[in-house]
Amino acid sequence: MSARPAILVRRIPFAFDEGIDPVWHPGQPEWSHMVNGASLAMPYLEPFLIKTVTEALKQVQDPALKADVQAFIGQEGVHYQSHRRYNEILKQTYPELAQTEAEMDADYRRFQKRSLKWRLAYTAGFETMTMGITEWLIRRRKPLFAGSDSAIASLVLWHMVEETEHKNVAWDLYNHLYGDWLGRTWGLICGTVHVALASRKGYVRMLRRDGLWRNPRSRLRLWTMVARFLRHASPAMLRSLLPGYHPSKARDPAWVAQWAGAYADLPEGRIPLLDTADPEIPARFA
């Protein structure tokens, strides 16, 4: 295990206007729905992760690791509750997303019957993959979020900040209990592919409803965004396969610490809404 950053459970009361446009980034419906599809997965994925590490925690004696796991549980719990609030609004426009949710629920109920080792490998693998996505979303926040709805951009980037804070936890927990390279590698592949395909089911249904799924230009824009996702997620995944790798070796964007500092100065109960009208999307709140 490595030096542990502070893992703060921020109970941010994100609220979303009932009239929010699901295409929250004007002119980028494909990107908007890719993010919406990922949001749909969170209320099923993250409770699964929480149940898995909670079960594993019973076998941990190290007090520092136990504290980290408990903080991980706290952060992930707040994440999926916030995404669920947004998802309920999405379903008002896209009622067919209830089927997507039912399919994800069935998947994770089935996964819950597998061994703890398999489930913890899935958890560690998925959390490793998110490091590449976090770097991409934060470093490229200008083209991805500038001019978008502030509530959704703020939700996503807050989530990514906290992913960096707990990036070591699932990895350390898996190594503490099992530590084998092959199992962790399989978990990385399985977790990444499953969440990507589950998210895809959601965004395909939204693009169909919007009449864009069979539009060649829209499909090209979608493929471009998927290719960018793969290009930025793959290095983090490949690095994790190297001997001696640890998530703490991934350097966090400076914006992460800036966001955390700005949040610390906010009055209690204030929602950290970013100014997406500023093309740089600085780490300060409107």
mmCIF file with all atom_site columns, N, CA, C and O in Angstrom, residues 20-42:
data_model
loop_
_atom_site.group_PDB
_atom_site.id
_atom_site.type_symbol
_atom_site.label_atom_id
_atom_site.label_alt_id
_atom_site.label_comp_id
_atom_site.label_asym_id
_atom_site.label_entity_id
_atom_site.label_seq_id
_atom_site.pdbx_PDB_ins_code
_atom_site.Cartn_x
_atom_site.Cartn_y
_atom_site.Cartn_z
_atom_site.occupancy
_atom_site.B_iso_or_equiv
_atom_site.pdbx_formal_charge
_atom_site.auth_seq_id
_atom_site.auth_comp_id
_atom_site.auth_asym_id
_atom_site.auth_atom_id
_atom_site.pdbx_PDB_model_num
ATOM 1  N N  . ILE A 1 20 ? -34.615 20.423 -17.239 1.00 0.00 ? 20 ILE A N  1
ATOM 2  C CA . ILE A 1 20 ? -33.277 20.384 -17.804 1.00 0.00 ? 20 ILE A CA 1
ATOM 3  C C  . ILE A 1 20 ? -33.272 19.625 -19.130 1.00 0.00 ? 20 ILE A C  1
ATOM 4  O O  . ILE A 1 20 ? -33.963 18.613 -19.294 1.00 0.00 ? 20 ILE A O  1
ATOM 5  N N  . ASP A 1 21 ? -32.542 20.131 -20.095 1.00 0.00 ? 21 ASP A N  1
ATOM 6  C CA . ASP A 1 21 ? -32.457 19.503 -21.412 1.00 0.00 ? 21 ASP A CA 1
ATOM 7  C C  . ASP A 1 21 ? -31.507 18.318 -21.328 1.00 0.00 ? 21 ASP A C  1
ATOM 8  O O  . ASP A 1 21 ? -30.341 18.486 -20.957 1.00 0.00 ? 21 ASP A O  1
ATOM 9  N N  . PRO A 1 22 ? -31.948 17.096 -21.660 1.00 0.00 ? 22 PRO A N  1
ATOM 10 C CA . PRO A 1 22 ? -31.048 15.946 -21.642 1.00 0.00 ? 22 PRO A CA 1
ATOM 11 C C  . PRO A 1 22 ? -29.837 16.120 -22.567 1.00 0.00 ? 22 PRO A C  1
ATOM 12 O O  . PRO A 1 22 ? -28.795 15.526 -22.324 1.00 0.00 ? 22 PRO A O  1
ATOM 13 N N  . VAL A 1 23 ? -30.015 16.909 -23.621 1.00 0.00 ? 23 VAL A N  1
ATOM 14 C CA . VAL A 1 23 ? -28.856 17.291 -24.439 1.00 0.00 ? 23 VAL A CA 1
ATOM 15 C C  . VAL A 1 23 ? -28.257 18.514 -23.750 1.00 0.00 ? 23 VAL A C  1
ATOM 16 O O  . VAL A 1 23 ? -28.457 19.654 -24.140 1.00 0.00 ? 23 VAL A O  1
ATOM 17 N N  . TRP A 1 24 ? -27.524 18.248 -22.684 1.00 0.00 ? 24 TRP A N  1
ATOM 18 C CA . TRP A 1 24 ? -27.054 19.309 -21.787 1.00 0.00 ? 24 TRP A CA 1
ATOM 19 C C  . TRP A 1 24 ? -25.865 20.067 -22.348 1.00 0.00 ? 24 TRP A C  1
ATOM 20 O O  . TRP A 1 24 ? -25.465 21.083 -21.781 1.00 0.00 ? 24 TRP A O  1
ATOM 21 N N  . HIS A 1 25 ? -25.298 19.574 -23.437 1.00 0.00 ? 25 HIS A N  1
ATOM 22 C CA . HIS A 1 25 ? -24.250 20.335 -24.128 1.00 0.00 ? 25 HIS A CA 1
ATOM 23 C C  . HIS A 1 25 ? -24.772 20.673 -25.516 1.00 0.00 ? 25 HIS A C  1
ATOM 24 O O  . HIS A 1 25 ? -24.789 19.824 -26.408 1.00 0.00 ? 25 HIS A O  1
ATOM 25 N N  . PRO A 1 26 ? -25.234 21.907 -25.741 1.00 0.00 ? 26 PRO A N  1
ATOM 26 C CA . PRO A 1 26 ? -25.810 22.291 -27.029 1.00 0.00 ? 26 PRO A CA 1
ATOM 27 C C  . PRO A 1 26 ? -24.870 21.968 -28.194 1.00 0.00 ? 26 PRO A C  1
ATOM 28 O O  . PRO A 1 26 ? -23.680 22.273 -28.168 1.00 0.00 ? 26 PRO A O  1
ATOM 29 N N  . GLY A 1 27 ? -25.407 21.321 -29.185 1.00 0.00 ? 27 GLY A N  1
ATOM 30 C CA . GLY A 1 27 ? -24.613 20.987 -30.360 1.00 0.00 ? 27 GLY A CA 1
ATOM 31 C C  . GLY A 1 27 ? -23.830 19.694 -30.222 1.00 0.00 ? 27 GLY A C  1
ATOM 32 O O  . GLY A 1 27 ? -23.195 19.254 -31.188 1.00 0.00 ? 27 GLY A O  1
ATOM 33 N N  . GLN A 1 28 ? -23.868 19.068 -29.055 1.00 0.00 ? 28 GLN A N  1
ATOM 34 C CA . GLN A 1 28 ? -23.148 17.817 -28.861 1.00 0.00 ? 28 GLN A CA 1
ATOM 35 C C  . GLN A 1 28 ? -24.076 16.747 -28.250 1.00 0.00 ? 28 GLN A C  1
ATOM 36 O O  . GLN A 1 28 ? -23.865 16.278 -27.131 1.00 0.00 ? 28 GLN A O  1
ATOM 37 N N  . PRO A 1 29 ? -25.112 16.359 -28.986 1.00 0.00 ? 29 PRO A N  1
ATOM 38 C CA . PRO A 1 29 ? -26.046 15.370 -28.433 1.00 0.00 ? 29 PRO A CA 1
ATOM 39 C C  . PRO A 1 29 ? -25.395 14.014 -28.181 1.00 0.00 ? 29 PRO A C  1
ATOM 40 O O  . PRO A 1 29 ? -25.756 13.317 -27.221 1.00 0.00 ? 29 PRO A O  1
ATOM 41 N N  . GLU A 1 30 ? -24.455 13.632 -29.027 1.00 0.00 ? 30 GLU A N  1
ATOM 42 C CA . GLU A 1 30 ? -23.825 12.322 -28.848 1.00 0.00 ? 30 GLU A CA 1
ATOM 43 C C  . GLU A 1 30 ? -23.018 12.283 -27.551 1.00 0.00 ? 30 GLU A C  1
ATOM 44 O O  . GLU A 1 30 ? -23.113 11.324 -26.771 1.00 0.00 ? 30 GLU A O  1
ATOM 45 N N  . TRP A 1 31 ? -22.244 13.327 -27.310 1.00 0.00 ? 31 TRP A N  1
ATOM 46 C CA . TRP A 1 31 ? -21.465 13.398 -26.079 1.00 0.00 ? 31 TRP A CA 1
ATOM 47 C C  . TRP A 1 31 ? -22.395 13.511 -24.876 1.00 0.00 ? 31 TRP A C  1
ATOM 48 O O  . TRP A 1 31 ? -22.193 12.845 -23.855 1.00 0.00 ? 31 TRP A O  1
ATOM 49 N N  . SER A 1 32 ? -23.446 14.308 -24.993 1.00 0.00 ? 32 SER A N  1
ATOM 50 C CA . SER A 1 32 ? -24.402 14.443 -23.898 1.00 0.00 ? 32 SER A CA 1
ATOM 51 C C  . SER A 1 32 ? -24.971 13.080 -23.521 1.00 0.00 ? 32 SER A C  1
ATOM 52 O O  . SER A 1 32 ? -25.057 12.722 -22.336 1.00 0.00 ? 32 SER A O  1
ATOM 53 N N  . HIS A 1 33 ? -25.341 12.288 -24.521 1.00 0.00 ? 33 HIS A N  1
ATOM 54 C CA . HIS A 1 33 ? -25.976 11.008 -24.226 1.00 0.00 ? 33 HIS A CA 1
ATOM 55 C C  . HIS A 1 33 ? -24.974 9.940  -23.799 1.00 0.00 ? 33 HIS A C  1
ATOM 56 O O  . HIS A 1 33 ? -25.354 9.002  -23.082 1.00 0.00 ? 33 HIS A O  1
ATOM 57 N N  . MET A 1 34 ? -23.728 10.054 -24.213 1.00 0.00 ? 34 MET A N  1
ATOM 58 C CA . MET A 1 34 ? -22.714 9.147  -23.669 1.00 0.00 ? 34 MET A CA 1
ATOM 59 C C  . MET A 1 34 ? -22.588 9.344  -22.159 1.00 0.00 ? 34 MET A C  1
ATOM 60 O O  . MET A 1 34 ? -22.530 8.381  -21.395 1.00 0.00 ? 34 MET A O  1
ATOM 61 N N  . VAL A 1 35 ? -22.568 10.591 -21.731 1.00 0.00 ? 35 VAL A N  1
ATOM 62 C CA . VAL A 1 35 ? -22.495 10.881 -20.294 1.00 0.00 ? 35 VAL A CA 1
ATOM 63 C C  . VAL A 1 35 ? -23.786 10.450 -19.608 1.00 0.00 ? 35 VAL A C  1
ATOM 64 O O  . VAL A 1 35 ? -23.759 9.851  -18.520 1.00 0.00 ? 35 VAL A O  1
ATOM 65 N N  . ASN A 1 36 ? -24.928 10.706 -20.258 1.00 0.00 ? 36 ASN A N  1
ATOM 66 C CA . ASN A 1 36 ? -26.203 10.273 -19.683 1.00 0.00 ? 36 ASN A CA 1
ATOM 67 C C  . ASN A 1 36 ? -26.241 8.754  -19.508 1.00 0.00 ? 36 ASN A C  1
ATOM 68 O O  . ASN A 1 36 ? -26.746 8.242  -18.503 1.00 0.00 ? 36 ASN A O  1
ATOM 69 N N  . GLY A 1 37 ? -25.708 8.026  -20.494 1.00 0.00 ? 37 GLY A N  1
ATOM 70 C CA . GLY A 1 37 ? -25.680 6.571  -20.402 1.00 0.00 ? 37 GLY A CA 1
ATOM 71 C C  . GLY A 1 37 ? -24.833 6.097  -19.239 1.00 0.00 ? 37 GLY A C  1
ATOM 72 O O  . GLY A 1 37 ? -25.190 5.150  -18.525 1.00 0.00 ? 37 GLY A O  1
ATOM 73 N N  . ALA A 1 38 ? -23.697 6.759  -19.026 1.00 0.00 ? 38 ALA A N  1
ATOM 74 C CA . ALA A 1 38 ? -22.849 6.412  -17.883 1.00 0.00 ? 38 ALA A CA 1
ATOM 75 C C  . ALA A 1 38 ? -23.559 6.732  -16.574 1.00 0.00 ? 38 ALA A C  1
ATOM 76 O O  . ALA A 1 38 ? -23.469 5.975  -15.600 1.00 0.00 ? 38 ALA A O  1
ATOM 77 N N  . SER A 1 39 ? -24.278 7.864  -16.535 1.00 0.00 ? 39 SER A N  1
ATOM 78 C CA . SER A 1 39 ? -25.014 8.226  -15.330 1.00 0.00 ? 39 SER A CA 1
ATOM 79 C C  . SER A 1 39 ? -26.055 7.166  -14.978 1.00 0.00 ? 39 SER A C  1
ATOM 80 O O  . SER A 1 39 ? -26.256 6.825  -13.808 1.00 0.00 ? 39 SER A O  1
ATOM 81 N N  . LEU A 1 40 ? -26.704 6.607  -15.992 1.00 0.00 ? 40 LEU A N  1
ATOM 82 C CA . LEU A 1 40 ? -27.709 5.568  -15.754 1.00 0.00 ? 40 LEU A CA 1
ATOM 83 C C  . LEU A 1 40 ? -27.134 4.362  -15.027 1.00 0.00 ? 40 LEU A C  1
ATOM 84 O O  . LEU A 1 40 ? -27.811 3.712  -14.233 1.00 0.00 ? 40 LEU A O  1
ATOM 85 N N  . ALA A 1 41 ? -25.861 4.059  -15.305 1.00 0.00 ? 41 ALA A N  1
ATOM 86 C CA . ALA A 1 41 ? -25.235 2.872  -14.698 1.00 0.00 ? 41 ALA A CA 1
ATOM 87 C C  . ALA A 1 41 ? -24.909 3.072  -13.225 1.00 0.00 ? 41 ALA A C  1
ATOM 88 O O  . ALA A 1 41 ? -24.833 2.091  -12.466 1.00 0.00 ? 41 ALA A O  1
ATOM 89 N N  . MET A 1 42 ? -24.716 4.310  -12.796 1.00 0.00 ? 42 MET A N  1
ATOM 90 C CA . MET A 1 42 ? -24.185 4.547  -11.453 1.00 0.00 ? 42 MET A CA 1
ATOM 91 C C  . MET A 1 42 ? -25.058 3.991  -10.324 1.00 0.00 ? 42 MET A C  1
ATOM 92 O O  . MET A 1 42 ? -24.528 3.415  -9.375  1.00 0.00 ? 42 MET A O  1
#
